[in-house]
C-alpha cells in the first residue's frame, strides 16, 4: 500500500524535483533542496541521469548554483542525496563525506528542515 502511495513512475523528473522543493541563500549562493519520498531508493536512482538533467536545466533557467535532491526511504528512514551544480565542497563538509557519482549516502536523515539545511548553512558560512 505504501509503494502505491509513493509511485514515482507516473511523474516526470521535473514534477519529482519541483513537488517538494525550497530555495535557500547560503553565503551568496542559491541552493535549491528538493525532497522525494519513496519506499525504494532504486526507484529514484534508476532515473539519476534524467533527474540530473532536470536539475541542471533548473539551475540554468532559475539561477540556482546548487540543486540537491534528497531521496528519502520512508520505510527505513535513510536518504541519499543527489548533488547537481557547484560548489560541492560545503556539501561534503556538512556531512563529513565525499560525493561519489554525484551522490551522498545519509543514513538516518529524513528531515530537510532539521537534518540538511542547518548543516549546509553552517558549512557554507564556515
CSV table of N, CA and C in Angstrom, one decimal:
chain,number,residue,atom,x,y,z
A,1,UNK,N,0.8,-1.2,0.0
A,1,UNK,CA,0.0,0.0,0.0
A,1,UNK,C,0.9,1.3,0.0
A,2,UNK,N,1.9,1.3,0.8
A,2,UNK,CA,2.9,2.4,0.8
A,2,UNK,C,3.5,2.6,-0.6
A,3,UNK,N,3.9,1.5,-1.2
A,3,UNK,CA,4.5,1.6,-2.5
A,3,UNK,C,3.6,2.2,-3.5
A,4,UNK,N,2.3,1.9,-3.5
A,4,UNK,CA,1.3,2.5,-4.4
A,4,UNK,C,1.2,4.0,-4.1
A,5,UNK,N,1.3,4.4,-2.8
A,5,UNK,CA,1.2,5.8,-2.4
A,5,UNK,C,2.4,6.6,-2.8
A,6,UNK,N,3.5,6.0,-3.0
A,6,UNK,CA,4.7,6.7,-3.4
A,6,UNK,C,5.2,6.3,-4.8
A,7,UNK,N,4.2,6.0,-5.7
A,7,UNK,CA,4.5,5.6,-7.0
A,7,UNK,C,5.1,6.8,-7.8
A,8,UNK,N,6.3,6.7,-8.2
A,8,UNK,CA,7.0,7.8,-8.9
A,8,UNK,C,7.0,7.7,-10.4
A,9,UNK,N,6.6,6.5,-10.9
A,9,UNK,CA,6.7,6.2,-12.3
A,9,UNK,C,5.9,7.1,-13.2
A,10,UNK,N,4.7,7.6,-12.6
A,10,UNK,CA,3.8,8.4,-13.4
A,10,UNK,C,4.2,9.9,-13.5
A,11,UNK,N,5.3,10.2,-12.7
A,11,UNK,CA,5.7,11.6,-12.7
A,11,UNK,C,6.9,11.9,-13.5
A,12,UNK,N,7.0,13.1,-14.1
A,12,UNK,CA,8.2,13.4,-14.8
A,12,UNK,C,9.3,13.8,-13.8
A,13,UNK,N,10.5,13.9,-14.3
A,13,UNK,CA,11.6,14.3,-13.4
A,13,UNK,C,11.4,15.7,-12.9
A,14,UNK,N,10.9,16.6,-13.7
A,14,UNK,CA,10.6,18.0,-13.3
A,14,UNK,C,9.5,18.0,-12.2
A,15,UNK,N,8.5,17.2,-12.4
A,15,UNK,CA,7.5,17.1,-11.4
A,15,UNK,C,8.1,16.5,-10.0
A,16,UNK,N,8.9,15.6,-10.1
A,16,UNK,CA,9.5,15.0,-8.9
A,16,UNK,C,10.4,16.0,-8.2
A,17,UNK,N,11.2,16.8,-8.9
A,17,UNK,CA,12.1,17.7,-8.2
A,17,UNK,C,11.4,19.0,-7.8
A,18,UNK,N,10.2,19.3,-8.4
A,18,UNK,CA,9.5,20.5,-8.1
A,18,UNK,C,8.4,20.3,-7.0
A,19,UNK,N,8.0,19.1,-6.8
A,19,UNK,CA,6.8,18.8,-5.9
A,19,UNK,C,7.1,19.3,-4.5
A,20,UNK,N,8.3,19.1,-4.0
A,20,UNK,CA,8.6,19.5,-2.6
A,20,UNK,C,10.0,20.0,-2.6
A,21,UNK,N,10.1,21.3,-3.0
A,21,UNK,CA,11.5,21.9,-3.1
A,21,UNK,C,11.4,23.3,-2.5
A,22,UNK,N,12.5,23.7,-1.9
A,22,UNK,CA,12.7,25.0,-1.3
A,22,UNK,C,14.0,25.6,-1.7
A,23,UNK,N,14.1,26.9,-1.8
A,23,UNK,CA,15.4,27.5,-2.1
A,23,UNK,C,15.9,28.3,-0.9
A,24,UNK,N,17.2,28.3,-0.8
A,24,UNK,CA,17.9,28.9,0.3
A,24,UNK,C,19.1,29.7,-0.2
A,25,UNK,N,19.3,30.9,0.4
A,25,UNK,CA,20.5,31.6,0.2
A,25,UNK,C,21.6,31.2,1.2
A,26,UNK,N,22.7,30.8,0.8
A,26,UNK,CA,23.8,30.3,1.7
A,26,UNK,C,25.1,30.9,1.2
A,27,UNK,N,25.6,31.9,2.0
A,27,UNK,CA,26.9,32.6,1.7
A,27,UNK,C,26.9,33.1,0.3
A,28,UNK,N,25.9,33.7,-0.2
A,28,UNK,CA,25.8,34.3,-1.5
A,28,UNK,C,25.5,33.3,-2.7
A,29,UNK,N,25.2,32.1,-2.3
A,29,UNK,CA,24.9,31.1,-3.3
A,29,UNK,C,23.4,30.7,-3.1
A,30,UNK,N,22.7,30.4,-4.2
A,30,UNK,CA,21.3,30.0,-4.2
A,30,UNK,C,21.3,28.5,-4.3
A,31,UNK,N,20.8,27.8,-3.2
A,31,UNK,CA,20.8,26.4,-3.1
A,31,UNK,C,19.3,25.9,-3.1
A,32,UNK,N,19.0,25.1,-4.0
A,32,UNK,CA,17.6,24.5,-4.1
A,32,UNK,C,17.7,23.1,-3.5
A,33,UNK,N,16.8,22.8,-2.5
A,33,UNK,CA,16.8,21.5,-1.9
A,33,UNK,C,15.4,20.8,-2.1
A,34,UNK,N,15.4,19.8,-2.9
A,34,UNK,CA,14.1,19.0,-3.2
A,34,UNK,C,14.1,17.8,-2.4
A,35,UNK,N,12.9,17.3,-2.0
A,35,UNK,CA,12.8,16.0,-1.3
A,35,UNK,C,11.8,15.1,-2.0
A,36,UNK,N,12.2,13.9,-2.2
A,36,UNK,CA,11.4,12.9,-2.9
A,36,UNK,C,11.3,11.7,-1.9
A,37,UNK,N,10.1,11.4,-1.4
A,37,UNK,CA,9.8,10.3,-0.5
A,37,UNK,C,9.5,9.1,-1.3
A,38,UNK,N,10.0,8.0,-0.9
A,38,UNK,CA,9.9,6.7,-1.7
A,38,UNK,C,10.0,5.5,-0.7
A,39,UNK,N,9.6,4.4,-1.1
A,39,UNK,CA,9.8,3.2,-0.3
A,39,UNK,C,11.0,2.4,-0.9
A,40,UNK,N,11.6,2.9,-2.0
A,40,UNK,CA,12.7,2.2,-2.7
A,40,UNK,C,13.5,3.2,-3.4
A,41,UNK,N,14.7,3.4,-2.8
A,41,UNK,CA,15.6,4.4,-3.4
A,41,UNK,C,16.0,4.1,-4.9
A,42,UNK,N,16.0,2.8,-5.2
A,42,UNK,CA,16.3,2.4,-6.6
A,42,UNK,C,15.3,3.0,-7.6
A,43,UNK,N,14.0,3.2,-7.1
A,43,UNK,CA,13.0,3.8,-8.0
A,43,UNK,C,13.4,5.2,-8.3
A,44,UNK,N,14.1,5.9,-7.5
A,44,UNK,CA,14.6,7.2,-7.8
A,44,UNK,C,15.8,7.2,-8.6
A,45,UNK,N,16.8,6.4,-8.2
A,45,UNK,CA,18.1,6.5,-8.8
A,45,UNK,C,18.2,5.7,-10.1
A,46,UNK,N,17.2,4.9,-10.5
A,46,UNK,CA,17.2,4.4,-11.8
A,46,UNK,C,17.0,5.5,-12.8
A,47,UNK,N,16.6,6.7,-12.3
A,47,UNK,CA,16.3,7.9,-13.2
A,47,UNK,C,17.4,9.0,-12.9
A,48,UNK,N,18.5,8.6,-12.3
A,48,UNK,CA,19.5,9.6,-11.9
A,48,UNK,C,19.9,10.5,-13.0
A,49,UNK,N,20.2,10.0,-14.2
A,49,UNK,CA,20.7,10.9,-15.3
A,49,UNK,C,19.6,11.9,-15.7
A,50,UNK,N,18.4,11.4,-15.7
A,50,UNK,CA,17.3,12.3,-16.1
A,50,UNK,C,17.0,13.3,-15.0
A,51,UNK,N,17.1,12.9,-13.7
A,51,UNK,CA,17.0,13.9,-12.6
A,51,UNK,C,18.1,14.9,-12.6
A,52,UNK,N,19.3,14.5,-12.9
A,52,UNK,CA,20.4,15.4,-13.0
A,52,UNK,C,20.2,16.4,-14.1
A,53,UNK,N,19.7,15.9,-15.3
A,53,UNK,CA,19.4,16.8,-16.4
A,53,UNK,C,18.4,17.9,-16.0
A,54,UNK,N,17.3,17.4,-15.4
A,54,UNK,CA,16.2,18.3,-15.0
A,54,UNK,C,16.7,19.4,-14.0
A,55,UNK,N,17.6,18.9,-13.1
A,55,UNK,CA,18.1,19.9,-12.1
A,55,UNK,C,19.1,20.9,-12.8
A,56,UNK,N,19.9,20.4,-13.7
A,56,UNK,CA,20.8,21.3,-14.5
A,56,UNK,C,20.0,22.4,-15.2
A,57,UNK,N,18.9,21.9,-15.8
A,57,UNK,CA,18.0,22.8,-16.5
A,57,UNK,C,17.5,23.9,-15.6
A,58,UNK,N,17.0,23.5,-14.4
A,58,UNK,CA,16.5,24.5,-13.5
A,58,UNK,C,17.6,25.4,-12.9
A,59,UNK,N,18.8,24.8,-12.7
A,59,UNK,CA,19.9,25.7,-12.3
A,59,UNK,C,20.1,26.8,-13.3
A,60,UNK,N,20.1,26.4,-14.6
A,60,UNK,CA,20.4,27.4,-15.7
A,60,UNK,C,19.2,28.4,-15.8
A,61,UNK,N,18.0,27.9,-15.8
A,61,UNK,CA,16.8,28.8,-16.0
A,61,UNK,C,16.5,29.6,-14.8
A,62,UNK,N,16.7,29.1,-13.6
A,62,UNK,CA,16.2,29.8,-12.4
A,62,UNK,C,17.3,30.4,-11.6
A,63,UNK,N,18.6,30.2,-12.0
A,63,UNK,CA,19.7,30.9,-11.3
A,63,UNK,C,20.2,30.2,-10.1
A,64,UNK,N,19.9,28.9,-9.9
A,64,UNK,CA,20.4,28.2,-8.8
A,64,UNK,C,21.9,27.8,-9.0
A,65,UNK,N,22.7,27.9,-8.0
A,65,UNK,CA,24.0,27.5,-8.1
A,65,UNK,C,24.2,26.0,-7.8
A,66,UNK,N,23.3,25.5,-6.9
A,66,UNK,CA,23.4,24.1,-6.5
A,66,UNK,C,22.0,23.6,-6.3
A,67,UNK,N,21.8,22.4,-6.8
A,67,UNK,CA,20.5,21.7,-6.7
A,67,UNK,C,20.7,20.4,-6.0
A,68,UNK,N,20.1,20.2,-4.8
A,68,UNK,CA,20.2,19.0,-4.1
A,68,UNK,C,18.9,18.3,-4.1
A,69,UNK,N,18.9,17.0,-4.4
A,69,UNK,CA,17.7,16.2,-4.4
A,69,UNK,C,17.9,15.1,-3.3
A,70,UNK,N,17.1,15.3,-2.2
A,70,UNK,CA,17.1,14.4,-1.1
A,70,UNK,C,16.1,13.3,-1.3
A,71,UNK,N,16.5,12.1,-1.7
A,71,UNK,CA,15.6,11.0,-1.8
A,71,UNK,C,15.6,10.2,-0.5
A,72,UNK,N,14.4,10.1,0.1
A,72,UNK,CA,14.2,9.5,1.4
A,72,UNK,C,13.4,8.3,1.4
A,73,UNK,N,13.9,7.2,1.9
A,73,UNK,CA,13.2,5.9,2.0
A,73,UNK,C,12.4,6.0,3.3
A,74,UNK,N,11.1,6.1,3.2
A,74,UNK,CA,10.2,6.3,4.3
A,74,UNK,C,10.0,5.1,5.2
A,75,UNK,N,10.5,3.9,4.7
A,75,UNK,CA,10.4,2.7,5.4
A,75,UNK,C,11.6,2.5,6.4
A,76,UNK,N,12.8,2.9,5.9
A,76,UNK,CA,13.9,2.7,6.8
A,76,UNK,C,14.6,4.0,7.3
A,77,UNK,N,14.0,5.1,6.9
A,77,UNK,CA,14.5,6.4,7.4
A,77,UNK,C,15.9,6.7,7.0
A,78,UNK,N,16.2,6.3,5.8
A,78,UNK,CA,17.6,6.6,5.2
A,78,UNK,C,17.4,7.5,4.0
A,79,UNK,N,18.4,8.3,3.7
A,79,UNK,CA,18.3,9.1,2.5
A,79,UNK,C,19.5,9.0,1.7
A,80,UNK,N,19.4,9.4,0.4
A,80,UNK,CA,20.5,9.5,-0.5
A,80,UNK,C,20.4,10.9,-1.1
A,81,UNK,N,21.5,11.6,-1.2
A,81,UNK,CA,21.5,13.0,-1.7
A,81,UNK,C,22.1,13.0,-3.1
A,82,UNK,N,21.4,13.6,-4.0
A,82,UNK,CA,21.9,13.8,-5.4
A,82,UNK,C,22.3,15.2,-5.5
A,83,UNK,N,23.6,15.5,-5.9
A,83,UNK,CA,24.2,16.8,-5.9
A,83,UNK,C,24.4,17.2,-7.3
A,84,UNK,N,23.8,18.4,-7.7
A,84,UNK,CA,23.9,18.9,-9.1
A,84,UNK,C,24.3,20.4,-9.0
A,85,UNK,N,25.5,20.7,-9.5
A,85,UNK,CA,25.9,22.1,-9.5
A,85,UNK,C,27.1,22.3,-8.6
A,86,UNK,N,27.4,23.6,-8.3
A,86,UNK,CA,28.6,23.9,-7.5
A,86,UNK,C,28.2,25.1,-6.6
A,87,UNK,N,28.9,25.2,-5.5
A,87,UNK,CA,30.1,24.4,-5.0
A,87,UNK,C,29.6,23.1,-4.3
A,88,UNK,N,30.4,22.1,-4.4
A,88,UNK,CA,30.1,20.8,-3.7
A,88,UNK,C,30.9,20.7,-2.4
A,89,UNK,N,31.9,21.4,-2.3
A,89,UNK,CA,32.8,21.3,-1.1
A,89,UNK,C,32.0,21.5,0.2
A,90,UNK,N,31.1,22.5,0.3
A,90,UNK,CA,30.3,22.6,1.6
A,90,UNK,C,29.4,21.5,1.8
A,91,UNK,N,28.9,20.8,0.8
A,91,UNK,CA,28.0,19.6,1.0
A,91,UNK,C,28.8,18.5,1.6
A,92,UNK,N,30.0,18.3,1.1
A,92,UNK,CA,30.9,17.2,1.7
A,92,UNK,C,31.2,17.6,3.1
A,93,UNK,N,31.5,18.9,3.4
A,93,UNK,CA,31.9,19.3,4.7
A,93,UNK,C,30.7,19.2,5.7
A,94,UNK,N,29.5,19.5,5.2
A,94,UNK,CA,28.3,19.4,6.1
A,94,UNK,C,28.1,18.0,6.6
A,95,UNK,N,28.4,17.0,5.8
A,95,UNK,CA,28.0,15.7,6.2
A,95,UNK,C,29.2,14.8,6.4
A,96,UNK,N,30.4,15.4,6.3
A,96,UNK,CA,31.7,14.6,6.5
A,96,UNK,C,31.8,13.4,5.6
A,97,UNK,N,31.4,13.6,4.4
A,97,UNK,CA,31.5,12.5,3.4
A,97,UNK,C,32.0,13.1,2.1
A,98,UNK,N,32.4,12.1,1.2
A,98,UNK,CA,32.9,12.5,-0.1
A,98,UNK,C,31.8,12.1,-1.1
A,99,UNK,N,31.5,13.0,-2.0
A,99,UNK,CA,30.5,12.8,-3.1
A,99,UNK,C,31.1,11.8,-4.1
A,100,UNK,N,30.3,10.8,-4.4
A,100,UNK,CA,30.7,9.8,-5.4
A,100,UNK,C,29.6,9.6,-6.3
A,101,UNK,N,29.8,9.7,-7.6
A,101,UNK,CA,28.8,9.6,-8.6
A,101,UNK,C,27.6,10.6,-8.4
A,102,UNK,N,28.0,11.8,-7.9
A,102,UNK,CA,27.1,12.9,-7.6
A,102,UNK,C,26.2,12.6,-6.4
A,103,UNK,N,26.5,11.6,-5.6
A,103,UNK,CA,25.6,11.1,-4.5
A,103,UNK,C,26.4,11.0,-3.2
A,104,UNK,N,25.5,11.2,-2.1
A,104,UNK,CA,26.0,11.0,-0.8
A,104,UNK,C,25.0,10.2,-0.1
A,105,UNK,N,25.4,9.2,0.7
A,105,UNK,CA,24.5,8.4,1.5
A,105,UNK,C,24.3,9.0,2.8
A,106,UNK,N,23.1,9.2,3.3
A,106,UNK,CA,22.8,9.9,4.5
A,106,UNK,C,21.9,9.0,5.4
A,107,UNK,N,22.5,8.0,6.0
A,107,UNK,CA,21.7,7.1,6.9
A,107,UNK,C,21.1,7.9,8.0
A,108,UNK,N,19.8,7.6,8.3
A,108,UNK,CA,19.1,8.2,9.4
A,108,UNK,C,18.6,9.7,9.1
A,109,UNK,N,18.8,10.2,8.0
A,109,UNK,CA,18.4,11.5,7.6
A,109,UNK,C,17.0,11.4,6.9
A,110,UNK,N,16.1,12.2,7.5
A,110,UNK,CA,14.7,12.2,6.9
A,110,UNK,C,14.1,13.6,6.8
A,111,UNK,N,14.7,14.6,7.5
A,111,UNK,CA,14.2,15.9,7.6
A,111,UNK,C,15.1,16.9,6.9
A,112,UNK,N,14.6,17.5,5.8
A,112,UNK,CA,15.3,18.6,5.2
A,112,UNK,C,15.5,19.8,6.1
A,113,UNK,N,14.5,20.1,6.8
A,113,UNK,CA,14.4,21.3,7.7
A,113,UNK,C,15.4,21.1,8.9
A,114,UNK,N,15.5,19.9,9.5
A,114,UNK,CA,16.2,19.7,10.7
A,114,UNK,C,17.6,19.1,10.5
A,115,UNK,N,17.7,18.2,9.4
A,115,UNK,CA,18.9,17.5,9.3
A,115,UNK,C,19.8,17.8,8.1
A,116,UNK,N,19.3,18.7,7.2
A,116,UNK,CA,20.0,19.0,6.0
A,116,UNK,C,20.3,20.5,5.9
A,117,UNK,N,19.3,21.3,6.0
A,117,UNK,CA,19.5,22.8,5.8
A,117,UNK,C,20.4,23.4,6.8
A,118,UNK,N,20.3,23.1,8.1
A,118,UNK,CA,21.2,23.7,9.1
A,118,UNK,C,22.6,23.3,8.9
A,119,UNK,N,22.9,22.1,8.6
A,119,UNK,CA,24.2,21.6,8.4
A,119,UNK,C,24.8,22.3,7.2
A,120,UNK,N,24.1,22.4,6.1
A,120,UNK,CA,24.5,23.0,4.9
A,120,UNK,C,24.8,24.5,5.2
A,121,UNK,N,23.9,25.2,5.9
A,121,UNK,CA,24.1,26.6,6.2
A,121,UNK,C,25.4,26.8,7.0
A,122,UNK,N,25.6,26.0,8.0
A,122,UNK,CA,26.9,26.1,8.8
A,122,UNK,C,28.1,25.9,7.9
A,123,UNK,N,28.0,24.9,7.0
A,123,UNK,CA,29.2,24.6,6.2
A,123,UNK,C,29.5,25.7,5.2
A,124,UNK,N,28.4,26.3,4.6
A,124,UNK,CA,28.6,27.4,3.7
A,124,UNK,C,29.1,28.6,4.4
A,125,UNK,N,28.7,28.8,5.6
A,125,UNK,CA,29.2,30.0,6.3
A,125,UNK,C,30.5,29.9,7.1
A,126,UNK,N,31.0,28.7,7.1
A,126,UNK,CA,32.3,28.4,7.8
A,126,UNK,C,33.5,29.1,7.2
